[in-house]
mmCIF file of C-alpha atoms and ligand atoms in Angstrom:
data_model
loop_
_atom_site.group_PDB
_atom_site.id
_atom_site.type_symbol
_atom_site.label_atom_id
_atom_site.label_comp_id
_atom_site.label_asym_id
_atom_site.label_seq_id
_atom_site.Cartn_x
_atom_site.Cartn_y
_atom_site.Cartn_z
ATOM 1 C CA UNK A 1 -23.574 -38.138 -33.750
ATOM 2 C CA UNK A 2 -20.610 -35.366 -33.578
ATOM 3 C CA UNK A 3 -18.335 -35.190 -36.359
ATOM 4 C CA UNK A 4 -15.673 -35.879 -34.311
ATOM 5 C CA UNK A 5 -16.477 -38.645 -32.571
ATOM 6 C CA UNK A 6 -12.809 -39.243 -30.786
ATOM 7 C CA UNK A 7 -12.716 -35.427 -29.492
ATOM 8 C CA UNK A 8 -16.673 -35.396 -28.418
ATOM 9 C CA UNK A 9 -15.263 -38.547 -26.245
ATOM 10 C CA UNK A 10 -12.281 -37.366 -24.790
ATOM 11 C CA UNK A 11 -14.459 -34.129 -24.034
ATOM 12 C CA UNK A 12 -16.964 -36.216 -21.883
ATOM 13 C CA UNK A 13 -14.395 -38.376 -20.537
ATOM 14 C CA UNK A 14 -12.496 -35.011 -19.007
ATOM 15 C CA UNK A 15 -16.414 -34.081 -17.986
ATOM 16 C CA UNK A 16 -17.306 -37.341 -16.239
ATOM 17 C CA UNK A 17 -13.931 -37.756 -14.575
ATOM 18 C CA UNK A 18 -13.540 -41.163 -16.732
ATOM 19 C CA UNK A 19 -11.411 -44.049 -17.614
ATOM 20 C CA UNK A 20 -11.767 -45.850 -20.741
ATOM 21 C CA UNK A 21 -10.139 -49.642 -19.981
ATOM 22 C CA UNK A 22 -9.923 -52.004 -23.332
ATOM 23 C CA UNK A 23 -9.362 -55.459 -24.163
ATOM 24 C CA UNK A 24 -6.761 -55.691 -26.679
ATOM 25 C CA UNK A 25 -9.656 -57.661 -28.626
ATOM 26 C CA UNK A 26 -11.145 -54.455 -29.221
ATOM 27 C CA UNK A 27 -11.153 -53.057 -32.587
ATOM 28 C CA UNK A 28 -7.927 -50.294 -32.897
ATOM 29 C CA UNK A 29 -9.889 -47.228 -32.961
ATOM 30 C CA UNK A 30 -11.425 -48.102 -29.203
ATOM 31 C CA UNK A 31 -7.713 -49.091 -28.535
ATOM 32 C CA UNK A 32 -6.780 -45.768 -29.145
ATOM 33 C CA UNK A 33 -9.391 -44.599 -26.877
ATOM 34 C CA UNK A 34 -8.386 -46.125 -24.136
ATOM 35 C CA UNK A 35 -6.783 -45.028 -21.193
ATOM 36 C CA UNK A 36 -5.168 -48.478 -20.534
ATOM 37 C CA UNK A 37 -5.396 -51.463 -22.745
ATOM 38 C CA UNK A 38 -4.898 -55.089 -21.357
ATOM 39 C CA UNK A 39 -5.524 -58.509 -20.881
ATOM 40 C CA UNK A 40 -7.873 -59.203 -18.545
ATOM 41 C CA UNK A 41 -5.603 -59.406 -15.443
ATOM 42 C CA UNK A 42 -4.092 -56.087 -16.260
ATOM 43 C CA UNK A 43 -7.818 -54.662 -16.536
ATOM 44 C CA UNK A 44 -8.689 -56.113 -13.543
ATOM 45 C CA UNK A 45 -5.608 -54.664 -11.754
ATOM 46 C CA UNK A 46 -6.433 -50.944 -13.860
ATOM 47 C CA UNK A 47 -10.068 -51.380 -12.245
ATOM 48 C CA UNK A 48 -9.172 -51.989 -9.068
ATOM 49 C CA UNK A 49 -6.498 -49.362 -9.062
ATOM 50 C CA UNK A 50 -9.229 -46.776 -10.825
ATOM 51 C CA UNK A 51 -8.875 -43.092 -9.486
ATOM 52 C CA UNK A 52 -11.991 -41.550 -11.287
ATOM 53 C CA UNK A 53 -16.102 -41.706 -11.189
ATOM 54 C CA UNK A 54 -17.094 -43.456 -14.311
ATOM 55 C CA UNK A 55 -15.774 -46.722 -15.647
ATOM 56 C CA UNK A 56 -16.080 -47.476 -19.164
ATOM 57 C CA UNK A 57 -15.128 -51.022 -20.414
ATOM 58 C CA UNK A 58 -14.747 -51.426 -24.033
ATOM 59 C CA UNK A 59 -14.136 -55.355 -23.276
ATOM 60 C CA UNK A 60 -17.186 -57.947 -23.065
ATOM 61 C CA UNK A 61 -19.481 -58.328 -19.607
ATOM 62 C CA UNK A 62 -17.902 -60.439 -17.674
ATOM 63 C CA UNK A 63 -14.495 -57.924 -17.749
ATOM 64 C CA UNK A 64 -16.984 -54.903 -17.308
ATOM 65 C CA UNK A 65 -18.696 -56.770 -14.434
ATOM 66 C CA UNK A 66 -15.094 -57.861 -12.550
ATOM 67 C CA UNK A 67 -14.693 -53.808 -12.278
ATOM 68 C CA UNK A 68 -18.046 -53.321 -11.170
ATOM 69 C CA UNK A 69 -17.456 -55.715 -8.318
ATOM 70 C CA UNK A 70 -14.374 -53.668 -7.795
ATOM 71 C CA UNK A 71 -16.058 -50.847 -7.656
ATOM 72 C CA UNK A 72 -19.744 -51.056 -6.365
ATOM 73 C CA UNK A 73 -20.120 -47.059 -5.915
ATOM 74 C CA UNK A 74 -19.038 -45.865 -9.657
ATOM 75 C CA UNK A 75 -21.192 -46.819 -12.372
ATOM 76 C CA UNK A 76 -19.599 -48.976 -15.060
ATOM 77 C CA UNK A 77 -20.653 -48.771 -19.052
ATOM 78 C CA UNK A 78 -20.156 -50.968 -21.522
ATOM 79 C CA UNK A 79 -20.530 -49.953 -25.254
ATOM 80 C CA UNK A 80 -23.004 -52.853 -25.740
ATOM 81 C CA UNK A 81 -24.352 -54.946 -23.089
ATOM 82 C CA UNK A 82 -25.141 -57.867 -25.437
ATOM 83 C CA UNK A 83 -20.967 -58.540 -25.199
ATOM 84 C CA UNK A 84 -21.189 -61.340 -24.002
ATOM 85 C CA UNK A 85 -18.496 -64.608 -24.055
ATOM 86 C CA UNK A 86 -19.455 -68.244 -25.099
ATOM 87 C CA UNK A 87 -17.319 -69.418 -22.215
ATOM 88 C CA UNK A 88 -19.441 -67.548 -19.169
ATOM 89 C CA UNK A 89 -22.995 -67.920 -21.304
ATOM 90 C CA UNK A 90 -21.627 -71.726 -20.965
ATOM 91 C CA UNK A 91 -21.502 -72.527 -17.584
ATOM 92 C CA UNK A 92 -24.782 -71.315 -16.154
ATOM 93 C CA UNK A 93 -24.726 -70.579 -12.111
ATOM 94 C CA UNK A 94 -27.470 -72.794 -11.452
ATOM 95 C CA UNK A 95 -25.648 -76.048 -13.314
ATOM 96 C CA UNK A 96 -22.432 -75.365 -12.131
ATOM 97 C CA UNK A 97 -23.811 -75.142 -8.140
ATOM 98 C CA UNK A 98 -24.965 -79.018 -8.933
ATOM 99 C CA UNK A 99 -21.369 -79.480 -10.791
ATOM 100 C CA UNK A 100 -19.963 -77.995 -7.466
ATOM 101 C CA UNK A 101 -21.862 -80.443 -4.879
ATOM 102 C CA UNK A 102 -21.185 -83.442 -6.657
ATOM 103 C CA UNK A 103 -17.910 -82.760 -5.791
ATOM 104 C CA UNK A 104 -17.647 -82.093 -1.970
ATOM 105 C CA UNK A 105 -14.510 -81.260 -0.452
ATOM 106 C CA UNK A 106 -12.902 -79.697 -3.794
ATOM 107 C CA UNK A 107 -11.984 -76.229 -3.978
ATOM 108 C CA UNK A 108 -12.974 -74.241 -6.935
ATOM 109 C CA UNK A 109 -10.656 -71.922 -9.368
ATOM 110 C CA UNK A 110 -12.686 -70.428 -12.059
ATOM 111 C CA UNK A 111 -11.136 -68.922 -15.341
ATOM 112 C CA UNK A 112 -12.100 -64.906 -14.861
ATOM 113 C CA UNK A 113 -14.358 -65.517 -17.952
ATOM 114 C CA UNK A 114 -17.364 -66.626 -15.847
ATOM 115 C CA UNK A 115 -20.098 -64.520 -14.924
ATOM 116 C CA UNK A 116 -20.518 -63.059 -11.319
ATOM 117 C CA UNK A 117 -22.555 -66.125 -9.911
ATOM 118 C CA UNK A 118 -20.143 -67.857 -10.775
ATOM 119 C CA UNK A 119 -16.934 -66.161 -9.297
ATOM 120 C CA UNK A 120 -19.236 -65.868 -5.769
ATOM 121 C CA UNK A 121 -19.284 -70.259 -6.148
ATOM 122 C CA UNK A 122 -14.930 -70.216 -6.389
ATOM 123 C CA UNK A 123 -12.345 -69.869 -3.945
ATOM 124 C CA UNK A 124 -10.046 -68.496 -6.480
ATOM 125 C CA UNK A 125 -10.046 -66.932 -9.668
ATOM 126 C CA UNK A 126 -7.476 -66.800 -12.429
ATOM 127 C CA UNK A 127 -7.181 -65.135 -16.127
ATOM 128 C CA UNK A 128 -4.691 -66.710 -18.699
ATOM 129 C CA UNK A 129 -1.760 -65.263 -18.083
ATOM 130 C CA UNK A 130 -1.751 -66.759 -14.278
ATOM 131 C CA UNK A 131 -3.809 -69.892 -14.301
ATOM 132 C CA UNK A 132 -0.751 -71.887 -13.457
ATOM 133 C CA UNK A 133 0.385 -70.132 -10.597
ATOM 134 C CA UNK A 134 -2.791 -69.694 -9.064
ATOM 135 C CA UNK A 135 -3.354 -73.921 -10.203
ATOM 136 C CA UNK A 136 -0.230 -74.475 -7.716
ATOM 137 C CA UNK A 137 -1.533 -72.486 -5.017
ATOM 138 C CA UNK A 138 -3.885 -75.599 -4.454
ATOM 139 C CA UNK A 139 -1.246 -78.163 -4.124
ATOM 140 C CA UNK A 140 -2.698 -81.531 -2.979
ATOM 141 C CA UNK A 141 -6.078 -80.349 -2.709
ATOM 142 C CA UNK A 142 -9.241 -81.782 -5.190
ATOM 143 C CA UNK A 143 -9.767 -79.051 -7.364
ATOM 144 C CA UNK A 144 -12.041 -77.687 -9.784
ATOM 145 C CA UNK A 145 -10.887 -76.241 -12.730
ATOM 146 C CA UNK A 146 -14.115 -73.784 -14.642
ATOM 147 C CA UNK A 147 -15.180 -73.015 -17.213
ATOM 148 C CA UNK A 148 -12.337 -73.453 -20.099
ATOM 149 C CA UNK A 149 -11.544 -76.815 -20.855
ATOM 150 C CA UNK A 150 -9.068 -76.220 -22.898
ATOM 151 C CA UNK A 151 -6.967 -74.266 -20.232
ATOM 152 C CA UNK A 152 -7.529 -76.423 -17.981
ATOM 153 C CA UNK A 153 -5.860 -79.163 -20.255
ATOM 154 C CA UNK A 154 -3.039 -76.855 -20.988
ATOM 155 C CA UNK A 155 -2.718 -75.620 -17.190
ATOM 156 C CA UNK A 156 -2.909 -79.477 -15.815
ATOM 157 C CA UNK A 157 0.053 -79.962 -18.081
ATOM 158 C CA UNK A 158 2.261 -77.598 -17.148
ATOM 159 C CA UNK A 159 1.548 -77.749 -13.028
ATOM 160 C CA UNK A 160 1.480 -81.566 -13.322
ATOM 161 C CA UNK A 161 -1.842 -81.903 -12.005
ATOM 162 C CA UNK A 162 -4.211 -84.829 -13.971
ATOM 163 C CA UNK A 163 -6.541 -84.907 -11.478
ATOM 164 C CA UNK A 164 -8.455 -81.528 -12.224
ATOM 165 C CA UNK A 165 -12.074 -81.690 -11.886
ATOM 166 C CA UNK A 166 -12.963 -79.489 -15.479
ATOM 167 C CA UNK A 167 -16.199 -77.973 -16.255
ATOM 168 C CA UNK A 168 -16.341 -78.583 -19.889
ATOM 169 C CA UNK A 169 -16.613 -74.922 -22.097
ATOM 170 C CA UNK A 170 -15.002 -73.869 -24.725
ATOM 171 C CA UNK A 171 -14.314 -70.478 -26.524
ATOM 172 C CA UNK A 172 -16.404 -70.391 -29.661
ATOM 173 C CA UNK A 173 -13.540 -68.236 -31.329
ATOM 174 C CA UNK A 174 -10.683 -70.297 -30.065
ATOM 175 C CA UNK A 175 -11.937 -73.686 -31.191
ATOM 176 C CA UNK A 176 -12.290 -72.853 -34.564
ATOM 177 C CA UNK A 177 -8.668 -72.767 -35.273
ATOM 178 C CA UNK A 178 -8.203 -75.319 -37.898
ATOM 179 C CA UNK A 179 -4.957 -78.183 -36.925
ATOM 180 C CA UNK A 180 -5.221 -78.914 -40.514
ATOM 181 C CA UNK A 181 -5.037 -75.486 -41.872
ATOM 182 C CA UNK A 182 -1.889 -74.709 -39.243
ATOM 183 C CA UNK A 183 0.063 -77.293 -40.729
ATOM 184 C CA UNK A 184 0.034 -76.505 -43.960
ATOM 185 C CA UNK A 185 0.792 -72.537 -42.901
ATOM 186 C CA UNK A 186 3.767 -73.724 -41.276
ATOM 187 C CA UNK A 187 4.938 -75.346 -44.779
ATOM 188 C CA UNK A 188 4.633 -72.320 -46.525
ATOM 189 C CA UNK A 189 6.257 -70.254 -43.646
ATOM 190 C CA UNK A 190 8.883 -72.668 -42.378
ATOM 191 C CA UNK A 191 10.642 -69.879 -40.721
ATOM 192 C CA UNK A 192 7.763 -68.425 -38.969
ATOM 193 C CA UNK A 193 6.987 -69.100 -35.019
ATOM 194 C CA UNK A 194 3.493 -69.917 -33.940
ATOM 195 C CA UNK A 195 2.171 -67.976 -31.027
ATOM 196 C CA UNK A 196 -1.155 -69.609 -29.247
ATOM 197 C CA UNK A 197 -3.777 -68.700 -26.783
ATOM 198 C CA UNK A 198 -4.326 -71.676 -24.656
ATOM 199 C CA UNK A 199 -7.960 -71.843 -24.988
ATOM 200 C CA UNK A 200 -7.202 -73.013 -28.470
ATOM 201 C CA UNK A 201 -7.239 -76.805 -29.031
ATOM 202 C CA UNK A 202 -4.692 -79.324 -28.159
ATOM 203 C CA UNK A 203 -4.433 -80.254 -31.729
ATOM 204 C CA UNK A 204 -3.579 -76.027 -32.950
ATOM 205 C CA UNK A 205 -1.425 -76.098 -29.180
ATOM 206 C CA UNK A 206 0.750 -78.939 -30.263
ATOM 207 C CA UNK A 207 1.715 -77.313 -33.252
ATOM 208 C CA UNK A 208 2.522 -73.917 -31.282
ATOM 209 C CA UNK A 209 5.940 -72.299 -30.261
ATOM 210 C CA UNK A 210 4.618 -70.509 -27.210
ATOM 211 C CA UNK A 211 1.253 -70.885 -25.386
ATOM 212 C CA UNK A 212 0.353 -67.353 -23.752
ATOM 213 C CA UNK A 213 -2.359 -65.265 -22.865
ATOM 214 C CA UNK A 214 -2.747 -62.165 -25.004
ATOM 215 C CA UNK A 215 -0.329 -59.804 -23.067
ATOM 216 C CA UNK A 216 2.144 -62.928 -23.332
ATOM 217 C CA UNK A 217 1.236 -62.901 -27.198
ATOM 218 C CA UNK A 218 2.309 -59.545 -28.232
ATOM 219 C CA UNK A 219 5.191 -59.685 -26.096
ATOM 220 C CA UNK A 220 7.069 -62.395 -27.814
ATOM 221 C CA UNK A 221 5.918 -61.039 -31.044
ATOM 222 C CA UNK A 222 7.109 -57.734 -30.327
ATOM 223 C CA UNK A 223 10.540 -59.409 -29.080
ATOM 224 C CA UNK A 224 11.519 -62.542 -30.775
ATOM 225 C CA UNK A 225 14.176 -61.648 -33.708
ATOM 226 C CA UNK A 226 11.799 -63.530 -36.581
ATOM 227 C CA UNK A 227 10.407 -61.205 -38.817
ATOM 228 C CA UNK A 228 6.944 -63.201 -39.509
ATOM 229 C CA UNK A 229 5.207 -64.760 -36.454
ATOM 230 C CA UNK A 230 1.397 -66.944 -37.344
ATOM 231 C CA UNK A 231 -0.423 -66.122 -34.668
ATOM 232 C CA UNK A 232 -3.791 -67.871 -33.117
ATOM 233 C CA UNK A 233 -5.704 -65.370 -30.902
ATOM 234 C CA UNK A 234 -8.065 -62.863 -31.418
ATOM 235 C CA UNK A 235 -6.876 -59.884 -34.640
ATOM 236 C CA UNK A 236 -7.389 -57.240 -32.169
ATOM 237 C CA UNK A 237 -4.270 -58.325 -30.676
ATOM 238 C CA UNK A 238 -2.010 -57.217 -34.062
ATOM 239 C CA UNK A 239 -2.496 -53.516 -33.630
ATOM 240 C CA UNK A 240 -0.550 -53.502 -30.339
ATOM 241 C CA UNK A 241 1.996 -55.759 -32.058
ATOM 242 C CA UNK A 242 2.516 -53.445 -34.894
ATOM 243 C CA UNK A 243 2.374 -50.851 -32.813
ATOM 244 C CA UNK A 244 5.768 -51.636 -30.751
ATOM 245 C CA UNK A 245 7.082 -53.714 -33.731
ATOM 246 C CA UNK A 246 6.334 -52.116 -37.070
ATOM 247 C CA UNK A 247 8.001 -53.843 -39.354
ATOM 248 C CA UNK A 248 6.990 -57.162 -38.095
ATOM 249 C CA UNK A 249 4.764 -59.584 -40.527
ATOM 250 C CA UNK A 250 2.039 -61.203 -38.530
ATOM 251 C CA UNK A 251 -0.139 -64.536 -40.340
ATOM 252 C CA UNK A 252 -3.632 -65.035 -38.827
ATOM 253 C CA UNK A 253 -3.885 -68.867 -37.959
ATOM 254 C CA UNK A 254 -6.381 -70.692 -40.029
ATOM 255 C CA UNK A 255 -10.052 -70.912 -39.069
ATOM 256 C CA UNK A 256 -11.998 -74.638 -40.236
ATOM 257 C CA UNK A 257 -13.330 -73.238 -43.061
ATOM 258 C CA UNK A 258 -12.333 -70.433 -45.310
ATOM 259 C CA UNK A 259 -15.295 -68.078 -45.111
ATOM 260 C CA UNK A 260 -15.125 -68.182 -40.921
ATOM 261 C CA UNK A 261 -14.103 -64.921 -39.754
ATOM 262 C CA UNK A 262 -13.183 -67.128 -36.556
ATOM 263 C CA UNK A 263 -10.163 -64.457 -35.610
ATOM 264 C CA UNK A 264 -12.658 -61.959 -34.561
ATOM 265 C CA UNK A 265 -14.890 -62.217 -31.290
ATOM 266 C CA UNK A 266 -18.102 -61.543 -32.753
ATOM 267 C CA UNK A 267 -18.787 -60.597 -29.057
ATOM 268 C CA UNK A 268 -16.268 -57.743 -28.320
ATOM 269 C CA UNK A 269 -16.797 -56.742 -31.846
ATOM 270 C CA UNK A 270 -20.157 -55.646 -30.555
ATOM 271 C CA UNK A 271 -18.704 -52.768 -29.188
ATOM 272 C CA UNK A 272 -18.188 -49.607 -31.601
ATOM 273 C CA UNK A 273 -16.988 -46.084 -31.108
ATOM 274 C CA UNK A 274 -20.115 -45.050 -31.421
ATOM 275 C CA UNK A 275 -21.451 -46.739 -29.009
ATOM 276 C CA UNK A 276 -18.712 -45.561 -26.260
ATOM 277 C CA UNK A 277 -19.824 -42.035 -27.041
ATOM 278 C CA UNK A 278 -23.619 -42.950 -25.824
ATOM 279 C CA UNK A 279 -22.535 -44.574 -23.559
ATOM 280 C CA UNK A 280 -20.599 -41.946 -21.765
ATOM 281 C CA UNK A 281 -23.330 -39.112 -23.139
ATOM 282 C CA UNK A 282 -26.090 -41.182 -21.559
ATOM 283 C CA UNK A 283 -24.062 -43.100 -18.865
ATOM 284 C CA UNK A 284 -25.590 -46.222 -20.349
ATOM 285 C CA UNK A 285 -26.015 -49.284 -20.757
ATOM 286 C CA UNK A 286 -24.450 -49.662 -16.847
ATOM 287 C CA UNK A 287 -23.415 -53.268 -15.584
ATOM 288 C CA UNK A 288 -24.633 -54.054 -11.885
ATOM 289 C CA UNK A 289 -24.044 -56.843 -9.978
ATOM 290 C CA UNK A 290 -26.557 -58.356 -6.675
ATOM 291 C CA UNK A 291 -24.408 -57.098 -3.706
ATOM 292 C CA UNK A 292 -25.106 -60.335 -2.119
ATOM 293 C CA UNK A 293 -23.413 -61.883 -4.911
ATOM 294 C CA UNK A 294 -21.047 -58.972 -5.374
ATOM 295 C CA UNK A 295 -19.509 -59.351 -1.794
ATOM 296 C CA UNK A 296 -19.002 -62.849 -2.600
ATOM 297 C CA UNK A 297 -17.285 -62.610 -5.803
ATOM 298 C CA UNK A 298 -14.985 -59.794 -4.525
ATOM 299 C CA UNK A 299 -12.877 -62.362 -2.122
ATOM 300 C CA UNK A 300 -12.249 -64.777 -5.129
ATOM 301 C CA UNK A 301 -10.965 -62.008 -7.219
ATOM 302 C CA UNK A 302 -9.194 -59.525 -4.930
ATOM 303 C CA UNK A 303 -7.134 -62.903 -3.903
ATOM 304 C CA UNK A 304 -6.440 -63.565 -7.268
ATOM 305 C CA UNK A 305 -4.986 -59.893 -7.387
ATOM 306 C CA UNK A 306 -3.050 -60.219 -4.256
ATOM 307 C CA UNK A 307 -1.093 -63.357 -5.047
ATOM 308 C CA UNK A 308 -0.988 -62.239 -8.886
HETATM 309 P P1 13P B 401 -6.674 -62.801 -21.881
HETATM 310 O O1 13P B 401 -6.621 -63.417 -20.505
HETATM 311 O O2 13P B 401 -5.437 -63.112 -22.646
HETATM 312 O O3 13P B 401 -7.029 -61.387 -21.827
HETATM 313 O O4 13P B 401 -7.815 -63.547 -22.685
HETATM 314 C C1 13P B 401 -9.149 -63.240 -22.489
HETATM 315 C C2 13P B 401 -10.014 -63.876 -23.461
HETATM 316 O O5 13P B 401 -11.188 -63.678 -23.476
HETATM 317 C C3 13P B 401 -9.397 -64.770 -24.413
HETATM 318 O O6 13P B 401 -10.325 -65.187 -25.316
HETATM 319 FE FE1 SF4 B 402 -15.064 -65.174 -24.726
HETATM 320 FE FE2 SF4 B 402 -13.717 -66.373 -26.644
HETATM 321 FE FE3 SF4 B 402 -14.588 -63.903 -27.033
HETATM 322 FE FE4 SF4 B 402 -12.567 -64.391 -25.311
HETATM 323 S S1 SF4 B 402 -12.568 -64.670 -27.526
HETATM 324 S S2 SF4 B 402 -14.341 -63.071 -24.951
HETATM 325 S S3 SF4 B 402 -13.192 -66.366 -24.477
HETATM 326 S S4 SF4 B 402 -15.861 -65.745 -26.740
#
């Protein structure tokens, strides 16, 4: 490995004409990296905007594989191809095509974190930050909501729809938020405002201030007056915070039991700086996609982008 690992980078970023997108579950040093850091619409909307001939997503597959369907002539690395996310590993194509036909004549809006397969089976996709919208753009139609059950629940809520047909996944990192554990935070930090992810559970949700994705997130944190905000996402999310808001304290929500490091995604963790290097070096490990299923998923997502 070169000593300096951040300039050896940069250096083969400026020789393979790359981009570096990241999740803002990253840890901070890839952050750094990064050309543009996001949520997953934003990286979506970086990827399909990308001006360059190498795409490296420090996020997990399913993000790295949206910008491979974006861009089917540039190869796309990912620091770790094991990066995986409980929610798209939980709704396998094969199960949810059965899910599908039992349900003839509904239309199908799948929750970005699904894998390609999937995304070719939906009419629409959506991220966090605009499942409601793109929930309303299917007004009086049977719909199926995949594969976050939890967003669905908080998405049916706020577009008054209690008819959504939900694949039942969950977020292995969200879940294990403890209700419990919030409530007596919120004692000791009566002052404090509590900023959720809605993939969390309704019992953590009901006990939030404001329900956002992770762009939404650091945005209040960064603005609200209140110097201490508890906050029940993913760490990765306080550098960008602190970043813009220095002086601002930020509480980790609770996870179910003490020792659970349940505020990192042992997933996007997976990816290191050192990794990123080989995998620009070596261009490797590369995401691809079926183009029969490629050209399918595309329609889903570039709609998603155009009415985003
Ligand atoms: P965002 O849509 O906020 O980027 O969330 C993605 C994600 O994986 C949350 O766990
Ligand atoms: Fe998937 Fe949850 Fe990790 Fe997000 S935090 S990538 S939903 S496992």
């Amino acid at each position: 490995m070169p000593e300096d690992l951040e300039e050896a980078i940069l250096e083969l970023k400026r020789e393979r004409n790359a981009i570096i997108l990241a999740h803002y579950y990253q840890e901070d040093e890839l952050q750094d990296l990064a050309d543009v850091v996001g949520d997953s619409l934003k990286l979506a909307q970086a990827a399909q905007e990308a001006d360059c001939e190498v795409i490296a997503f420090c996020g997990v597959h399913f993000m790295a594989e949206t910008a491979k369907i974006l861009n089917p002539d540039k190869p796309v690395v990912i620091p770790d191809l094991e990066a995986g996310c409980s929610l798209a590993d939980g709704c396998p194509a094969d199960e949810f095509r059965v899910f599908v036909d039992r349900h003839p004549g509904a239309r199908v809006l799948s929750y970005i974190n699904c894998s390609a397969e999937v995304k070719a089976m939906s009419d629409l996709i959506c991220t966090s930050s605009n499942a409601v919208k793109m929930v309303e753009h299917f007004k009086g139609e049977p719909l199926i909501f995949a594969p976050d059950r939890h967003l669905a629940r908080f998405v049916a809520k706020e577009a008054g729809r209690d008819d959504l047909i939900v694949w039942q996944g969950a977020c292995i990192v969200h879940e294990l938020f403890s209700a419990k554990g919030l409530a007596k935070l919120k004692v000791q930090h009566p002052e404090a405002e509590v900023l959720a992810h809605p993939e969390c559970d309704q019992a953590v949700l009901d006990q939030a201030d404001f329900i956002a994705s992770t762009t939404g997130i650091i945005k209040r944190a960064v603005e609200t007056p209140d110097t201490l905000s508890i906050i029940a996402t993913e760490e990765g999310v306080f550098h960008s915070i602190l970043q813009q808001a220095p002086g601002k304290q930020l509480v980790q929500a609770p996870g179910l039991d003490e020792s659970c490091s349940c505020n990192h995604c042992p997933f996007m963790r997976l990816n290191t700086v050192e990794k990123l290097y080989l995998a620009l070096r070596d261009l490797e490990p590369q995401v691809f996609v079926p183009e029969a299923v490629r050209a399918k998923a595309l329609r889903p997502i570039e709609k998603m982008l155009e009415l985003s």
